[in-house]
Short mmCIF file of C-alpha atoms in Angstrom, two decimals:
data_model
loop_
_atom_site.label_atom_id
_atom_site.label_comp_id
_atom_site.label_asym_id
_atom_site.label_seq_id
_atom_site.Cartn_x
_atom_site.Cartn_y
_atom_site.Cartn_z
CA MET A 30 88.28 68.18 -73.76
CA ARG A 31 85.15 69.59 -75.24
CA GLN A 32 82.50 70.46 -72.72
CA ASN A 33 78.86 69.88 -73.68
CA HIS A 34 77.35 72.85 -71.78
CA ARG A 35 73.92 74.16 -72.80
CA TRP A 36 72.23 77.28 -71.59
CA ILE A 37 69.40 75.60 -69.57
CA THR A 38 67.92 78.12 -67.17
CA ARG A 39 68.14 81.47 -65.76
CA VAL A 40 67.76 82.77 -62.25
CA VAL A 41 67.38 86.34 -61.15
CA GLY A 42 68.98 87.84 -64.39
CA ALA A 43 72.00 85.61 -64.51
CA PRO A 44 72.09 82.80 -67.17
CA LEU A 45 73.52 79.48 -65.92
CA ALA A 46 75.56 77.31 -68.12
CA LEU A 47 75.03 73.80 -66.94
CA PRO A 48 75.32 70.20 -68.15
CA ALA A 49 71.94 68.62 -68.88
CA ASP A 50 71.84 66.24 -65.84
CA VAL A 51 72.92 69.14 -63.52
CA ALA A 52 70.23 71.50 -65.04
CA GLN A 53 67.53 69.03 -64.56
CA GLU A 54 68.30 69.08 -60.62
CA ALA A 55 68.69 72.79 -60.75
CA ARG A 56 65.18 73.12 -62.13
CA ARG A 57 63.66 70.87 -59.64
CA LEU A 58 65.37 72.86 -56.76
CA MET A 59 64.13 76.17 -58.39
CA SER A 60 60.61 74.86 -58.30
CA GLU A 61 61.00 74.20 -54.59
CA SER A 62 61.88 77.83 -53.98
CA ARG A 63 58.12 78.84 -53.61
CA ALA A 64 55.26 77.16 -52.08
CA LYS A 65 52.82 75.04 -54.37
CA ASN A 66 49.96 77.63 -53.89
CA THR A 67 52.30 80.49 -54.87
CA GLN A 68 53.51 78.71 -58.06
CA ARG A 69 49.81 77.90 -58.91
CA ALA A 70 48.76 81.68 -58.47
CA TYR A 71 51.68 82.78 -60.58
CA ALA A 72 50.93 80.35 -63.20
CA ALA A 73 47.19 81.34 -63.43
CA ASP A 74 48.04 85.05 -63.56
CA TRP A 75 50.67 84.68 -66.13
CA LYS A 76 48.18 82.77 -68.29
CA VAL A 77 45.73 85.64 -67.98
CA PHE A 78 48.36 88.15 -68.96
CA ALA A 79 49.74 86.01 -71.91
CA GLU A 80 46.13 85.74 -73.31
CA TRP A 81 45.38 89.48 -72.91
CA CYS A 82 48.62 90.26 -74.68
CA ALA A 83 47.79 87.88 -77.57
CA ALA A 84 44.38 89.43 -77.98
CA GLN A 85 45.91 92.92 -77.93
CA GLY A 86 48.73 91.92 -80.40
CA ARG A 87 51.32 92.65 -77.71
CA GLN A 88 54.33 90.76 -76.39
CA PRO A 89 54.17 89.17 -73.02
CA PHE A 90 57.93 88.63 -72.59
CA PRO A 91 59.86 90.64 -72.56
CA ALA A 92 56.89 93.02 -72.03
CA ASN A 93 57.58 96.84 -72.34
CA PRO A 94 56.29 99.29 -69.67
CA ASP A 95 53.56 100.53 -72.12
CA THR A 96 52.06 96.89 -72.22
CA VAL A 97 52.10 96.59 -68.32
CA ALA A 98 50.55 100.00 -68.06
CA ALA A 99 47.74 99.18 -70.47
CA TYR A 100 47.21 95.84 -68.56
CA ILE A 101 46.79 97.79 -65.24
CA VAL A 102 44.14 99.80 -66.76
CA ALA A 103 42.36 96.79 -68.25
CA LEU A 104 42.45 94.91 -64.93
CA SER A 105 41.07 98.02 -63.16
CA ARG A 106 38.28 98.47 -65.63
CA GLY A 107 37.56 94.72 -65.75
CA THR A 108 38.02 94.43 -69.49
CA VAL A 109 40.75 91.82 -69.39
CA ASP A 110 38.55 88.76 -70.04
CA ARG A 111 35.63 90.77 -71.85
CA LEU A 112 33.08 89.49 -69.45
CA GLN A 113 29.74 91.38 -69.66
CA PRO A 114 29.11 93.12 -67.34
CA ALA A 115 32.95 94.23 -66.80
CA HIS A 116 34.37 92.69 -63.77
CA PRO A 117 37.01 95.25 -62.19
CA ARG A 118 39.73 93.50 -60.36
CA LYS A 119 40.44 94.48 -56.72
CA LEU A 120 43.55 96.31 -55.90
CA SER A 121 45.05 93.24 -54.25
CA THR A 122 44.48 91.26 -57.31
CA ILE A 123 46.10 93.73 -59.54
CA THR A 124 49.08 93.95 -57.30
CA ARG A 125 49.46 90.09 -57.37
CA HIS A 126 49.30 90.10 -61.14
CA LEU A 127 52.25 92.64 -61.30
CA ALA A 128 54.10 90.50 -58.73
CA THR A 129 53.71 87.63 -61.35
CA ILE A 130 55.00 89.73 -64.14
CA SER A 131 57.76 91.06 -62.14
CA VAL A 132 59.01 87.55 -61.16
CA ARG A 133 58.90 86.28 -64.68
CA HIS A 134 60.98 89.38 -66.06
CA ARG A 135 63.82 88.86 -63.43
CA GLU A 136 65.50 87.06 -66.32
CA ALA A 137 65.05 89.78 -68.68
CA LYS A 138 67.46 92.76 -69.24
CA GLU A 139 64.75 95.14 -67.87
CA ASN A 140 61.89 94.66 -65.55
CA PRO A 141 58.87 96.66 -66.92
CA VAL A 142 57.00 96.52 -63.48
CA GLY A 143 59.83 98.69 -62.07
CA HIS A 144 59.44 101.41 -64.60
CA VAL A 145 58.74 104.77 -63.19
CA ALA A 146 55.50 105.21 -65.25
CA VAL A 147 54.16 101.82 -63.96
CA ARG A 148 54.97 102.76 -60.42
CA GLU A 149 53.33 106.10 -60.65
CA ILE A 150 50.10 104.49 -62.33
CA MET A 151 49.92 102.07 -59.44
CA ARG A 152 50.44 104.90 -56.75
CA GLY A 153 47.62 106.76 -58.48
CA LEU A 154 45.25 103.61 -58.61
CA ARG A 155 45.81 103.09 -54.86
CA ARG A 156 44.91 106.69 -54.04
CA ASP A 157 41.83 106.30 -56.47
CA ARG A 158 40.72 103.18 -54.85
CA ARG A 159 41.23 104.47 -51.35
CA LYS A 160 39.08 107.58 -52.17
CA ALA A 161 36.23 105.25 -53.41
CA GLY A 162 36.25 103.51 -50.02
CA GLU A 163 38.11 100.17 -51.28
CA ALA A 164 39.63 98.44 -48.30
CA PRO A 165 41.55 95.31 -48.05
CA ARG A 166 39.08 92.43 -47.65
CA ARG A 167 39.61 90.78 -44.21
CA ALA A 168 38.10 87.84 -42.54
CA ALA A 169 36.16 88.49 -39.60
CA PRO A 170 37.91 87.02 -36.49
CA ALA A 171 36.35 83.84 -35.24
CA ASP A 172 36.90 84.66 -31.42
CA LEU A 173 36.09 82.12 -28.74
CA ALA A 174 32.25 83.02 -28.79
CA THR A 175 32.08 82.58 -32.52
CA LEU A 176 34.17 79.31 -32.33
CA LYS A 177 31.85 77.81 -29.74
CA ARG A 178 28.94 78.52 -32.09
CA LEU A 179 30.81 76.94 -35.15
CA ILE A 180 31.69 73.83 -33.10
CA ALA A 181 28.21 73.25 -31.69
CA ALA A 182 26.64 73.60 -35.15
CA ILE A 183 28.93 70.57 -36.33
CA ASP A 184 27.34 67.03 -36.38
CA ALA A 185 30.61 65.31 -35.26
CA SER A 186 28.87 61.83 -35.64
CA THR A 187 29.37 62.05 -39.35
CA ILE A 188 32.74 61.47 -41.25
CA GLY A 189 32.84 64.91 -42.65
CA GLY A 190 31.59 66.54 -39.40
CA CYS A 191 34.18 64.79 -37.38
CA GLN A 192 37.02 66.00 -39.58
CA ASP A 193 35.59 69.58 -39.84
CA ARG A 194 35.57 69.77 -35.98
CA ALA A 195 39.13 68.60 -35.65
CA LEU A 196 40.19 70.82 -38.43
CA LEU A 197 38.59 74.06 -36.98
CA LEU A 198 39.76 73.50 -33.46
CA LEU A 199 43.35 72.90 -34.41
CA GLY A 200 43.37 75.76 -36.86
CA PHE A 201 42.23 78.18 -33.96
CA ALA A 202 44.30 76.60 -31.19
CA ALA A 203 47.64 76.85 -33.12
CA ALA A 204 46.59 80.09 -35.20
CA LEU A 205 47.28 78.31 -38.51
CA ARG A 206 46.99 79.38 -42.01
CA SER A 207 44.89 77.13 -44.30
CA ALA A 208 47.79 75.78 -46.16
CA SER A 209 49.66 74.93 -42.92
CA ILE A 210 46.44 73.23 -41.63
CA VAL A 211 46.00 70.77 -44.60
CA GLY A 212 49.91 70.18 -44.67
CA ILE A 213 49.92 68.50 -41.36
CA ASN A 214 50.62 64.87 -41.04
CA VAL A 215 49.33 62.68 -38.14
CA GLU A 216 52.87 62.27 -36.76
CA ASP A 217 53.38 66.04 -36.73
CA VAL A 218 50.96 66.35 -33.63
CA LYS A 219 52.32 65.35 -30.21
CA ASP A 220 50.24 65.21 -26.96
CA PHE A 221 52.18 65.93 -23.83
CA GLY A 222 49.28 65.82 -21.40
CA THR A 223 49.56 69.38 -20.23
CA HIS A 224 49.83 70.75 -23.79
CA MET A 225 50.22 69.64 -27.26
CA THR A 226 52.61 70.56 -30.22
CA VAL A 227 52.35 70.58 -34.01
CA THR A 228 55.25 70.59 -36.35
CA LEU A 229 54.97 72.91 -39.45
CA ARG A 230 57.28 71.88 -42.15
CA GLU A 231 56.41 74.75 -44.56
CA GLU A 232 54.71 78.15 -44.08
CA LYS A 233 53.88 81.07 -46.29
CA THR A 234 56.53 83.41 -44.72
CA ARG A 235 59.01 80.64 -44.01
CA GLN A 236 59.48 78.18 -46.78
CA THR A 237 63.05 77.15 -45.96
CA GLY A 238 65.03 76.20 -42.85
CA GLU A 239 64.06 74.03 -39.89
CA PRO A 240 60.41 73.12 -39.24
CA ARG A 241 58.75 75.22 -36.73
CA VAL A 242 57.07 73.58 -33.67
CA VAL A 243 54.00 75.33 -32.24
CA GLY A 244 52.87 74.60 -28.76
CA PHE A 245 49.26 75.11 -27.86
CA HIS A 246 46.71 74.39 -25.07
CA SER A 247 43.82 71.92 -25.38
CA PRO A 248 40.96 72.81 -23.04
CA ASP A 249 38.60 70.16 -21.68
CA GLY A 250 35.14 69.94 -23.04
CA PRO A 251 33.56 70.70 -26.46
CA LEU A 252 36.58 72.78 -27.61
CA SER A 253 39.06 70.00 -26.83
CA VAL A 254 41.45 69.85 -29.74
CA ARG A 255 43.00 66.55 -28.21
CA ASP A 256 39.60 64.94 -28.16
CA ALA A 257 38.73 66.14 -31.59
CA ILE A 258 41.75 64.74 -33.20
CA ARG A 259 41.77 61.44 -31.38
CA ALA A 260 37.97 61.02 -32.53
CA TRP A 261 38.80 61.88 -36.21
CA THR A 262 41.91 59.57 -36.40
CA ARG A 263 40.03 56.73 -34.87
CA LEU A 264 36.98 57.11 -37.08
CA ALA A 265 39.20 57.35 -40.26
CA CYS A 266 41.57 54.74 -39.02
CA ILE A 267 44.51 56.96 -39.83
CA LYS A 268 47.90 56.46 -38.13
CA THR A 269 50.33 58.04 -40.50
CA GLY A 270 50.34 60.38 -43.56
CA PRO A 271 48.06 63.47 -44.11
CA LEU A 272 45.90 64.29 -41.05
CA PHE A 273 43.10 65.91 -42.94
CA ARG A 274 41.88 63.96 -46.02
CA ARG A 275 39.42 64.17 -48.95
CA VAL A 276 36.09 62.41 -48.20
CA THR A 277 33.91 61.33 -51.15
CA GLY A 278 30.24 62.00 -51.24
CA SER A 279 29.64 58.38 -50.24
CA GLY A 280 31.88 58.90 -47.23
CA ARG A 281 34.93 57.09 -48.42
CA ILE A 282 38.15 58.55 -46.89
CA LYS A 283 40.94 59.00 -49.53
CA ASP A 284 44.55 58.90 -49.00
CA LYS A 285 45.08 62.34 -50.67
CA ARG A 286 45.30 65.34 -48.39
CA LEU A 287 42.75 68.20 -48.41
CA GLY A 288 43.35 71.22 -50.58
CA ALA A 289 43.72 74.60 -48.58
CA TRP A 290 40.27 75.62 -49.92
CA ALA A 291 38.63 72.90 -48.04
CA VAL A 292 39.32 74.92 -44.72
CA THR A 293 37.14 77.79 -45.81
CA ARG A 294 34.36 75.44 -46.89
CA ALA A 295 34.46 73.70 -43.38
CA VAL A 296 34.14 77.25 -41.83
CA HIS A 297 31.33 78.13 -44.10
CA ARG A 298 29.36 74.81 -43.63
CA ALA A 299 29.57 75.38 -39.84
CA ALA A 300 28.61 79.01 -40.14
CA ALA A 301 25.71 78.43 -42.26
CA THR A 302 24.28 75.78 -39.77
CA ALA A 303 25.00 78.12 -36.80
CA GLY A 304 23.12 80.95 -38.49
CA LEU A 305 26.29 83.23 -38.75
CA LYS A 306 27.02 85.54 -41.68
CA VAL A 307 28.94 83.20 -44.00
CA SER A 308 30.30 85.91 -46.15
CA THR A 309 32.44 87.47 -43.49
CA LEU A 310 34.02 84.27 -42.36
CA ARG A 311 36.70 82.11 -44.10
CA SER A 312 39.68 79.98 -43.11
CA HIS A 313 41.82 82.94 -41.99
CA SER A 314 39.04 83.75 -39.40
CA LEU A 315 40.49 81.03 -37.23
CA ARG A 316 43.98 82.66 -37.00
CA ALA A 317 42.51 86.06 -36.78
CA GLY A 318 40.36 84.98 -33.99
CA PHE A 319 43.15 83.51 -31.99
CA ILE A 320 45.16 86.70 -32.20
CA THR A 321 42.18 88.84 -31.32
CA GLU A 322 41.25 86.68 -28.32
CA ALA A 323 44.87 86.47 -27.10
CA ASP A 324 45.21 90.18 -27.26
CA ALA A 325 41.95 90.67 -25.45
CA ASN A 326 43.20 88.41 -22.75
CA GLY A 327 46.50 90.43 -22.23
CA ALA A 328 48.97 88.21 -24.34
CA SER A 329 51.88 90.31 -25.32
CA LEU A 330 52.92 90.74 -28.89
CA THR A 331 55.97 88.53 -28.36
CA GLU A 332 53.83 85.83 -26.87
CA ILE A 333 51.26 85.94 -29.85
CA MET A 334 54.23 86.08 -32.58
CA LYS A 335 55.69 82.91 -30.82
CA VAL A 336 52.52 81.09 -31.93
CA THR A 337 51.75 82.76 -35.14
CA GLY A 338 55.40 82.78 -36.36
CA GLN A 339 55.06 86.19 -37.77
CA GLN A 340 58.22 88.18 -37.89
CA ARG A 341 56.99 91.80 -37.91
CA PRO A 342 54.92 93.32 -35.00
CA GLU A 343 53.10 95.55 -37.36
CA THR A 344 51.45 92.57 -39.03
CA VAL A 345 50.19 91.16 -35.73
CA LEU A 346 48.88 94.68 -34.99
CA GLY A 347 46.81 94.59 -38.09
CA TYR A 348 44.82 91.67 -36.62
CA ILE A 349 44.10 93.24 -33.38
CA ARG A 350 40.83 95.00 -34.15
CA HIS A 351 37.76 95.31 -31.86
CA THR A 352 39.60 94.96 -28.64
CA ASP A 353 42.50 97.45 -29.35
CA ALA A 354 40.02 100.15 -30.71
CA MET A 355 38.19 100.15 -27.30
CA ARG A 356 40.86 99.58 -24.94
CA GLY A 357 41.67 102.57 -22.82
CA SER A 358 39.11 104.46 -24.86
CA ALA A 359 37.72 107.61 -23.43
CA ALA A 360 34.37 106.62 -24.98
CA THR A 361 34.35 103.46 -22.79
CA LYS A 362 35.11 105.57 -19.67
CA VAL A 363 32.22 108.00 -20.59
CA TRP A 364 29.38 105.72 -21.05
CA GLY A 365 30.84 103.41 -18.14
CA GLY A 366 30.48 106.43 -15.91
CA VAL A 367 26.78 106.95 -17.02
CA GLU A 368 26.05 103.19 -16.38
CA LYS A 369 27.41 103.57 -12.78
CA LYS A 370 25.14 106.66 -12.13
CA LYS A 371 22.07 104.75 -13.07
#
């Protein structure tokens, strides 16, 4: 019997000979292997690379190491899109572009990103940027004091304000990333009286396997997550589906869930009203603030990681900033002694 197989798709360098109906399902499952935000970022970065290659008369796939090396230089100089003045890309952006090219070339015979010359260029670029004082851009942690100011600045009597308050409080209490916040459904949040839980079905570092349940405390008063969520769901008449939804300018609540970008906008709105420095705060400030505050109050790495879902202790340590720098510091003891002598 003749088998009607076609070469449909490739995965990690290995071509798969599949019937058309099987290939369609295989493509669907492959598309689910990465989060939607990751897929969008890869698609956007590949578009930039392909357009640059076309302008330079180069081949984007399969690309050779010379092409990738030249692209790194163009990104570093900011001449990729011919903007005037030039817009040099940050090291983190260049690294992400290389990751996109690398993923795309897994089906090629050779991956140009792994070439020794490309690796050496990136190593030199990292040293060069470090000497120039470029540091990874980090969101300022929104500790409890900052969170109180943000919440106090929100007018919860409005539809938008009511949602912003619930969104910020839940994001802080459960130390959530923005994509996790907007991915929550009403039925994912449970209230057990003494504590609450939220079920996370997909996360940045855990896109497969069983959903993760995060337990958190809801204090009484203006920082009550319980009260904020109840107020929002009642006002919006939401019982199932996306917890946080898009709101039109006229105040109409849509069925479509918010995009991850909306969390930073909510933080910025509250920060601007509160008179805080907007440029230092964004969605990740909520997560960073929880970790910083938990550490300041004596929580262990294990306890913090149980909430955040992070798998590497060094990742958590990167968040612990102001408190860890001064805890047990000789400088604190010296100036503390001066104060006591006064």
